[in-house]
mmCIF file of C-alpha atoms and ligand atoms in Angstrom:
data_model
loop_
_atom_site.group_PDB
_atom_site.id
_atom_site.type_symbol
_atom_site.label_atom_id
_atom_site.label_comp_id
_atom_site.label_asym_id
_atom_site.label_seq_id
_atom_site.Cartn_x
_atom_site.Cartn_y
_atom_site.Cartn_z
ATOM 1 C CA MET A 178 84.268 100.560 119.551
ATOM 2 C CA LYS A 179 82.455 99.096 116.551
ATOM 3 C CA PHE A 180 79.618 101.138 115.035
ATOM 4 C CA THR A 181 77.343 99.602 112.393
ATOM 5 C CA VAL A 182 75.815 102.329 110.249
ATOM 6 C CA ILE A 183 72.671 101.090 108.500
ATOM 7 C CA GLY A 184 72.306 103.164 105.331
ATOM 8 C CA GLY A 185 76.010 103.932 105.669
ATOM 9 C CA THR A 186 76.299 104.525 101.915
ATOM 10 C CA GLY A 187 73.617 107.270 101.862
ATOM 11 C CA LEU A 188 73.873 111.060 102.034
ATOM 12 C CA ILE A 189 74.082 111.246 105.848
ATOM 13 C CA GLY A 190 75.308 107.684 106.432
ATOM 14 C CA SER A 191 78.459 108.033 104.341
ATOM 15 C CA GLN A 192 79.449 111.194 106.228
ATOM 16 C CA VAL A 193 78.771 109.601 109.622
ATOM 17 C CA VAL A 194 80.910 106.574 108.654
ATOM 18 C CA ALA A 195 83.742 108.941 107.638
ATOM 19 C CA LYS A 196 83.486 110.904 110.906
ATOM 20 C CA LEU A 197 83.472 107.768 113.060
ATOM 21 C CA ALA A 198 86.486 106.375 111.196
ATOM 22 C CA ALA A 199 88.331 109.703 111.521
ATOM 23 C CA ALA A 200 87.695 109.576 115.283
ATOM 24 C CA GLY A 201 89.396 106.158 115.394
ATOM 25 C CA HIS A 202 86.307 103.924 115.616
ATOM 26 C CA GLU A 203 85.537 100.846 113.575
ATOM 27 C CA ALA A 204 82.665 102.002 111.335
ATOM 28 C CA VAL A 205 80.856 99.511 109.107
ATOM 29 C CA ALA A 206 78.668 100.868 106.291
ATOM 30 C CA ALA A 207 75.752 98.428 106.017
ATOM 31 C CA SER A 208 73.314 98.691 103.103
ATOM 32 C CA PRO A 209 72.111 96.616 100.143
ATOM 33 C CA SER A 210 75.144 97.736 98.129
ATOM 34 C CA THR A 211 77.440 96.274 100.825
ATOM 35 C CA GLY A 212 75.322 93.069 101.149
ATOM 36 C CA VAL A 213 73.162 94.080 104.141
ATOM 37 C CA ASP A 214 69.385 94.407 103.826
ATOM 38 C CA VAL A 215 67.243 95.448 106.822
ATOM 39 C CA ILE A 216 64.063 94.298 105.074
ATOM 40 C CA THR A 217 65.092 90.741 104.145
ATOM 41 C CA GLY A 218 67.578 90.479 107.030
ATOM 42 C CA GLU A 219 70.357 89.428 104.628
ATOM 43 C CA GLY A 220 73.805 90.048 106.131
ATOM 44 C CA LEU A 221 72.378 91.768 109.220
ATOM 45 C CA ASP A 222 73.647 89.436 111.963
ATOM 46 C CA LYS A 223 77.159 89.487 110.525
ATOM 47 C CA ALA A 224 77.148 93.296 110.206
ATOM 48 C CA LEU A 225 76.083 93.682 113.857
ATOM 49 C CA GLU A 226 78.529 91.109 115.259
ATOM 50 C CA GLY A 227 80.553 92.820 117.999
ATOM 51 C CA ALA A 228 78.890 96.209 117.453
ATOM 52 C CA GLY A 229 78.360 98.438 120.489
ATOM 53 C CA VAL A 230 76.206 100.953 118.620
ATOM 54 C CA VAL A 231 73.840 100.746 115.636
ATOM 55 C CA VAL A 232 73.180 104.005 113.795
ATOM 56 C CA ASN A 233 70.135 103.698 111.554
ATOM 57 C CA LEU A 234 70.355 106.100 108.601
ATOM 58 C CA SER A 235 68.515 103.970 106.071
ATOM 59 C CA ASN A 236 65.670 105.406 104.029
ATOM 60 C CA SER A 237 62.564 104.080 102.360
ATOM 61 C CA PRO A 238 62.697 103.955 98.548
ATOM 62 C CA THR A 239 59.307 105.734 98.421
ATOM 63 C CA PHE A 240 57.560 108.471 100.429
ATOM 64 C CA ASP A 241 54.051 106.995 100.019
ATOM 65 C CA ASP A 242 52.179 104.543 102.266
ATOM 66 C CA LYS A 243 54.701 101.799 101.387
ATOM 67 C CA SER A 244 57.149 103.699 103.617
ATOM 68 C CA LEU A 245 55.097 102.498 106.627
ATOM 69 C CA ASP A 246 55.985 98.891 105.720
ATOM 70 C CA PHE A 247 59.625 99.835 105.173
ATOM 71 C CA PHE A 248 60.089 101.489 108.576
ATOM 72 C CA ARG A 249 57.971 98.881 110.436
ATOM 73 C CA THR A 250 59.868 95.907 109.008
ATOM 74 C CA SER A 251 63.334 97.481 109.086
ATOM 75 C CA MET A 252 63.023 98.705 112.682
ATOM 76 C CA GLY A 253 61.649 95.337 113.820
ATOM 77 C CA ASN A 254 64.456 93.405 112.113
ATOM 78 C CA LEU A 255 67.101 95.801 113.402
ATOM 79 C CA LEU A 256 65.909 95.695 117.020
ATOM 80 C CA ALA A 257 65.772 91.883 116.960
ATOM 81 C CA ALA A 258 69.230 91.600 115.372
ATOM 82 C CA GLY A 259 70.601 94.188 117.821
ATOM 83 C CA GLU A 260 69.304 92.222 120.772
ATOM 84 C CA ARG A 261 70.851 88.987 119.423
ATOM 85 C CA ALA A 262 74.187 90.773 119.004
ATOM 86 C CA GLY A 263 74.092 92.507 122.419
ATOM 87 C CA VAL A 264 74.106 96.028 120.958
ATOM 88 C CA GLY A 265 74.047 98.672 123.717
ATOM 89 C CA HIS A 266 72.736 101.732 121.833
ATOM 90 C CA GLN A 267 70.397 102.130 118.854
ATOM 91 C CA VAL A 268 70.337 105.560 117.182
ATOM 92 C CA VAL A 269 67.724 106.679 114.636
ATOM 93 C CA LEU A 270 67.634 109.844 112.518
ATOM 94 C CA SER A 271 64.138 111.333 112.335
ATOM 95 C CA ILE A 272 62.564 114.681 111.470
ATOM 96 C CA VAL A 273 61.775 117.745 113.621
ATOM 97 C CA GLY A 274 58.004 118.009 114.153
ATOM 98 C CA VAL A 275 57.419 114.572 112.599
ATOM 99 C CA ASP A 276 54.549 113.760 114.978
ATOM 100 C CA GLN A 277 52.709 116.991 114.068
ATOM 101 C CA VAL A 278 52.040 116.180 110.402
ATOM 102 C CA PRO A 279 49.506 113.314 110.353
ATOM 103 C CA GLY A 280 48.532 114.068 106.745
ATOM 104 C CA LEU A 281 51.835 112.780 105.335
ATOM 105 C CA ASP A 282 52.326 109.002 104.969
ATOM 106 C CA TYR A 283 56.103 109.337 105.158
ATOM 107 C CA TYR A 284 55.955 111.315 108.421
ATOM 108 C CA ARG A 285 53.526 108.765 109.924
ATOM 109 C CA ALA A 286 56.025 106.078 108.906
ATOM 110 C CA LYS A 287 58.854 107.898 110.710
ATOM 111 C CA VAL A 288 56.646 108.261 113.831
ATOM 112 C CA LEU A 289 56.078 104.500 113.704
ATOM 113 C CA GLN A 290 59.850 103.962 113.425
ATOM 114 C CA GLU A 291 60.400 106.172 116.512
ATOM 115 C CA GLU A 292 57.660 104.356 118.491
ATOM 116 C CA LEU A 293 59.089 100.919 117.713
ATOM 117 C CA LEU A 294 62.527 102.129 118.814
ATOM 118 C CA ARG A 295 61.120 103.533 122.099
ATOM 119 C CA GLN A 296 59.263 100.294 122.830
ATOM 120 C CA GLY A 297 62.285 98.158 121.884
ATOM 121 C CA PRO A 298 64.670 96.334 124.199
ATOM 122 C CA THR A 299 67.775 98.500 123.623
ATOM 123 C CA PRO A 300 68.796 101.897 125.080
ATOM 124 C CA TYR A 301 68.196 104.407 122.299
ATOM 125 C CA SER A 302 68.590 107.937 120.974
ATOM 126 C CA ILE A 303 66.491 109.800 118.414
ATOM 127 C CA VAL A 304 68.071 112.667 116.508
ATOM 128 C CA ARG A 305 65.389 114.789 114.872
ATOM 129 C CA ALA A 306 66.791 117.038 112.133
ATOM 130 C CA THR A 307 65.086 119.626 109.958
ATOM 131 C CA GLN A 308 65.016 119.396 106.135
ATOM 132 C CA PHE A 309 68.465 119.057 104.549
ATOM 133 C CA PHE A 310 69.796 121.805 102.224
ATOM 134 C CA GLU A 311 70.521 118.961 99.769
ATOM 135 C CA PHE A 312 66.764 118.198 99.668
ATOM 136 C CA VAL A 313 65.711 121.667 98.421
ATOM 137 C CA ASP A 314 66.293 120.955 94.705
ATOM 138 C CA ALA A 315 64.060 117.876 94.879
ATOM 139 C CA VAL A 316 61.309 119.846 96.651
ATOM 140 C CA LEU A 317 61.429 122.512 93.925
ATOM 141 C CA SER A 318 61.343 119.913 91.141
ATOM 142 C CA TRP A 319 58.130 118.283 92.388
ATOM 143 C CA THR A 320 55.934 121.295 91.597
ATOM 144 C CA SER A 321 57.732 123.081 88.778
ATOM 145 C CA ASP A 322 57.323 123.561 85.064
ATOM 146 C CA GLU A 323 59.435 125.542 82.606
ATOM 147 C CA ARG A 324 58.333 128.933 83.928
ATOM 148 C CA THR A 325 57.131 128.560 87.523
ATOM 149 C CA VAL A 326 57.754 126.744 90.765
ATOM 150 C CA ARG A 327 54.719 126.482 93.037
ATOM 151 C CA LEU A 328 55.443 126.348 96.762
ATOM 152 C CA PRO A 329 53.470 126.886 99.972
ATOM 153 C CA ALA A 330 54.634 129.468 102.537
ATOM 154 C CA THR A 331 55.416 126.724 105.067
ATOM 155 C CA PRO A 332 58.016 127.846 107.653
ATOM 156 C CA VAL A 333 61.190 125.714 107.466
ATOM 157 C CA GLN A 334 64.596 125.866 109.157
ATOM 158 C CA PRO A 335 66.819 123.754 106.880
ATOM 159 C CA MET A 336 70.326 122.541 107.671
ATOM 160 C CA ALA A 337 73.369 121.169 105.847
ATOM 161 C CA ALA A 338 73.749 117.376 105.620
ATOM 162 C CA ALA A 339 77.282 117.803 107.001
ATOM 163 C CA ASP A 340 75.827 119.445 110.136
ATOM 164 C CA VAL A 341 73.260 116.640 110.447
ATOM 165 C CA ALA A 342 76.088 114.106 110.242
ATOM 166 C CA ALA A 343 77.996 115.978 112.970
ATOM 167 C CA ALA A 344 74.927 115.896 115.244
ATOM 168 C CA VAL A 345 74.385 112.177 114.625
ATOM 169 C CA HIS A 346 78.073 111.455 115.265
ATOM 170 C CA GLU A 347 77.949 113.357 118.576
ATOM 171 C CA VAL A 348 74.859 111.500 119.791
ATOM 172 C CA ALA A 349 76.083 108.077 118.577
ATOM 173 C CA THR A 350 79.376 108.430 120.446
ATOM 174 C CA GLY A 351 77.658 109.557 123.674
ATOM 175 C CA ALA A 352 75.484 107.780 126.221
ATOM 176 C CA PRO A 353 71.970 106.844 125.005
ATOM 177 C CA LEU A 354 69.614 109.830 125.414
ATOM 178 C CA GLY A 355 66.510 107.736 126.042
ATOM 179 C CA GLY A 356 64.768 110.568 124.195
ATOM 180 C CA ILE A 357 65.046 113.118 121.400
ATOM 181 C CA ARG A 358 67.753 115.605 120.349
ATOM 182 C CA ASN A 359 66.320 118.280 118.027
ATOM 183 C CA VAL A 360 68.753 119.931 115.624
ATOM 184 C CA ALA A 361 67.984 122.734 113.158
ATOM 185 C CA GLY A 362 69.622 125.219 110.810
ATOM 186 C CA PRO A 363 70.524 128.780 111.841
ATOM 187 C CA ASP A 364 67.835 130.542 109.725
ATOM 188 C CA VAL A 365 64.060 130.287 109.365
ATOM 189 C CA PHE A 366 62.536 130.774 105.893
ATOM 190 C CA THR A 367 59.140 130.276 104.391
ATOM 191 C CA LEU A 368 59.439 127.537 101.751
ATOM 192 C CA ASP A 369 58.363 129.861 98.928
ATOM 193 C CA ASP A 370 61.031 132.416 99.931
ATOM 194 C CA LEU A 371 63.628 129.643 100.198
ATOM 195 C CA GLY A 372 62.680 128.718 96.625
ATOM 196 C CA ARG A 373 63.042 132.353 95.498
ATOM 197 C CA LEU A 374 66.489 132.641 97.118
ATOM 198 C CA THR A 375 67.578 129.360 95.505
ATOM 199 C CA LEU A 376 66.481 130.373 92.001
ATOM 200 C CA GLU A 377 68.017 133.859 92.389
ATOM 201 C CA LEU A 378 71.417 132.515 93.496
ATOM 202 C CA LYS A 379 71.393 129.965 90.676
ATOM 203 C CA GLY A 380 70.459 132.586 88.088
ATOM 204 C CA ASP A 381 67.356 130.521 87.284
ATOM 205 C CA GLY A 382 64.760 132.808 85.683
ATOM 206 C CA ARG A 383 61.690 130.844 86.827
ATOM 207 C CA GLU A 384 59.184 132.531 89.117
ATOM 208 C CA VAL A 385 58.090 131.132 92.476
ATOM 209 C CA VAL A 386 54.309 131.273 92.861
ATOM 210 C CA THR A 387 53.025 130.972 96.417
ATOM 211 C CA ASP A 388 50.503 128.130 96.437
ATOM 212 C CA GLY A 389 49.178 126.759 99.714
ATOM 213 C CA THR A 390 48.155 123.516 98.007
ATOM 214 C CA ALA A 391 51.423 122.682 96.200
ATOM 215 C CA GLY A 392 53.515 119.643 97.011
ATOM 216 C CA MET A 393 54.143 117.558 100.091
ATOM 217 C CA PHE A 394 54.705 120.486 102.472
ATOM 218 C CA ALA A 395 51.182 121.806 101.848
ATOM 219 C CA ALA A 396 50.132 119.173 104.404
ATOM 220 C CA VAL A 397 52.087 120.952 107.155
ATOM 221 C CA ASP A 398 50.124 123.202 109.538
ATOM 222 C CA GLY A 399 51.817 126.243 111.079
ATOM 223 C CA ASP A 400 55.446 126.198 112.157
ATOM 224 C CA VAL A 401 55.762 122.594 113.368
ATOM 225 C CA LEU A 402 58.861 121.987 111.210
ATOM 226 C CA ILE A 403 60.778 124.760 113.036
ATOM 227 C CA GLY A 404 63.429 123.694 115.538
ATOM 228 C CA GLY A 405 61.722 125.099 118.638
ATOM 229 C CA PRO A 406 63.336 126.492 121.814
ATOM 230 C CA ASP A 407 65.268 123.324 122.730
ATOM 231 C CA ALA A 408 66.821 122.763 119.286
ATOM 232 C CA ARG A 409 70.586 122.938 118.861
ATOM 233 C CA LEU A 410 71.337 125.250 115.952
ATOM 234 C CA SER A 411 73.914 124.254 113.358
ATOM 235 C CA PRO A 412 76.483 126.728 111.979
ATOM 236 C CA THR A 413 76.086 126.569 108.174
ATOM 237 C CA HIS A 414 73.858 129.200 106.496
ATOM 238 C CA TYR A 415 71.942 128.175 103.360
ATOM 239 C CA ARG A 416 73.083 131.175 101.298
ATOM 240 C CA ASP A 417 76.787 130.500 102.063
ATOM 241 C CA TRP A 418 76.400 126.765 101.411
ATOM 242 C CA LEU A 419 74.686 127.281 98.047
ATOM 243 C CA GLN A 420 77.129 129.970 96.941
ATOM 244 C CA ARG A 421 80.044 127.633 97.729
ATOM 245 C CA LYS A 422 78.416 124.913 95.605
ATOM 246 C CA LEU A 423 77.813 127.094 92.531
HETATM 247 N N1 NAP B 521 65.614 114.565 103.629
HETATM 248 C C1 NAP B 521 65.526 115.290 104.717
HETATM 249 O O1 NAP B 521 65.475 116.521 104.657
HETATM 250 C C2 NAP B 521 65.502 114.595 106.086
HETATM 251 C C3 NAP B 521 65.339 115.373 107.225
HETATM 252 C C4 NAP B 521 65.420 114.751 108.473
HETATM 253 C C5 NAP B 521 65.650 113.364 108.558
HETATM 254 N N2 NAP B 521 65.786 112.624 107.418
HETATM 255 C C6 NAP B 521 66.059 111.160 107.559
HETATM 256 O O2 NAP B 521 67.430 110.925 107.277
HETATM 257 C C7 NAP B 521 67.600 109.534 106.994
HETATM 258 C C8 NAP B 521 68.716 109.357 105.967
HETATM 259 O O3 NAP B 521 68.379 110.074 104.793
HETATM 260 P P1 NAP B 521 69.406 110.207 103.572
HETATM 261 O O4 NAP B 521 68.926 111.344 102.735
HETATM 262 O O5 NAP B 521 70.821 110.194 104.072
HETATM 263 O O6 NAP B 521 69.115 108.830 102.798
HETATM 264 P P2 NAP B 521 69.687 108.369 101.379
HETATM 265 O O7 NAP B 521 70.809 109.231 100.908
HETATM 266 O O8 NAP B 521 68.501 108.171 100.490
HETATM 267 O O9 NAP B 521 70.315 106.946 101.732
HETATM 268 C C9 NAP B 521 69.488 105.885 102.074
HETATM 269 C C10 NAP B 521 70.352 104.764 102.586
HETATM 270 O O10 NAP B 521 69.465 103.695 102.989
HETATM 271 C C11 NAP B 521 70.002 102.499 102.439
HETATM 272 N N3 NAP B 521 68.933 101.508 102.289
HETATM 273 C C12 NAP B 521 67.850 101.533 101.462
HETATM 274 N N4 NAP B 521 67.139 100.393 101.581
HETATM 275 C C13 NAP B 521 67.790 99.637 102.500
HETATM 276 C C14 NAP B 521 67.584 98.345 103.016
HETATM 277 N N5 NAP B 521 66.556 97.580 102.623
HETATM 278 N N6 NAP B 521 68.476 97.856 103.931
HETATM 279 C C15 NAP B 521 69.535 98.614 104.350
HETATM 280 N N7 NAP B 521 69.774 99.849 103.898
HETATM 281 C C16 NAP B 521 68.922 100.354 102.970
HETATM 282 C C17 NAP B 521 70.620 102.901 101.109
HETATM 283 O O11 NAP B 521 71.522 101.878 100.695
HETATM 284 P P3 NAP B 521 72.068 101.742 99.159
HETATM 285 O O12 NAP B 521 72.959 102.928 98.922
HETATM 286 O O13 NAP B 521 72.826 100.463 99.173
HETATM 287 O O14 NAP B 521 70.838 101.714 98.306
HETATM 288 C C18 NAP B 521 71.325 104.175 101.545
HETATM 289 O O15 NAP B 521 72.549 103.884 102.168
HETATM 290 C C19 NAP B 521 66.202 109.023 106.567
HETATM 291 O O16 NAP B 521 65.743 108.069 107.497
HETATM 292 C C20 NAP B 521 65.323 110.269 106.590
HETATM 293 O O17 NAP B 521 64.033 109.995 107.084
HETATM 294 C C21 NAP B 521 65.722 113.209 106.189
#
């Protein structure tokens, strides 16, 4: 079967394309760098021609309120193009707890993306993943200076991008869920402790200061980013993953 992977050149998309191809499927990586743009519509009809499944792993270039326009326009264009092409399954990658953080523009944008998918004409699946291990360095960099990293004690349950890709691959190759699959990492941390572990393993001498107002995750109340009882837990532990990378 043909799978069109929107954002198929990105962190998750490239791994999903590789997994689909390894399983013997035709997997097309569709993104601006391969001539397909979900905002302008350029190349979209051709990329979806003959596709049974569309896997949407594209991302907004910014996390601010412009991300609402990105996910509104891209989801609208993709649903319309999918209907024209007779696509039977639209899959979107979203975020665990995304509807519980109204203070973040980017999370509101992802909720909008999910809602448009649900209201759309095509059978669908939503995979909600927790924060990727690969995202931790960026989170630390937002609120750091030469000596300290300021982080709130927000509970998180991060997972490896490779495990996210495996979950997306499994859902994309199955029947449409008509709902949400939550996936999460095997361990729960507070974000400040995750920062401390990261700096310790990297031999980085900076100190993590717990600061309930620091960075994007300060907007998160309680443990809404945790997988919850129905989440499928992935196998890779953060400590092992980071040690392998060093
Ligand atoms: N970060 C996290 O912890 C986390 C957690 C849960 C879910 N997610 C979700 O996971 C998804 C994928 O994230 P990622 O980190 O894999 O993204 P990424 O590495 O930033 O890749 C983004 C992809 O989107 C493509 N893209 C950008 N603008 C596009 C456009 N106008 N038309 C078509 N494609 C476009 C890019 O194409 P080019 O390479 O050609 O620019 C690239 O392939 C996102 O939707 C995000 O919300 C993230």
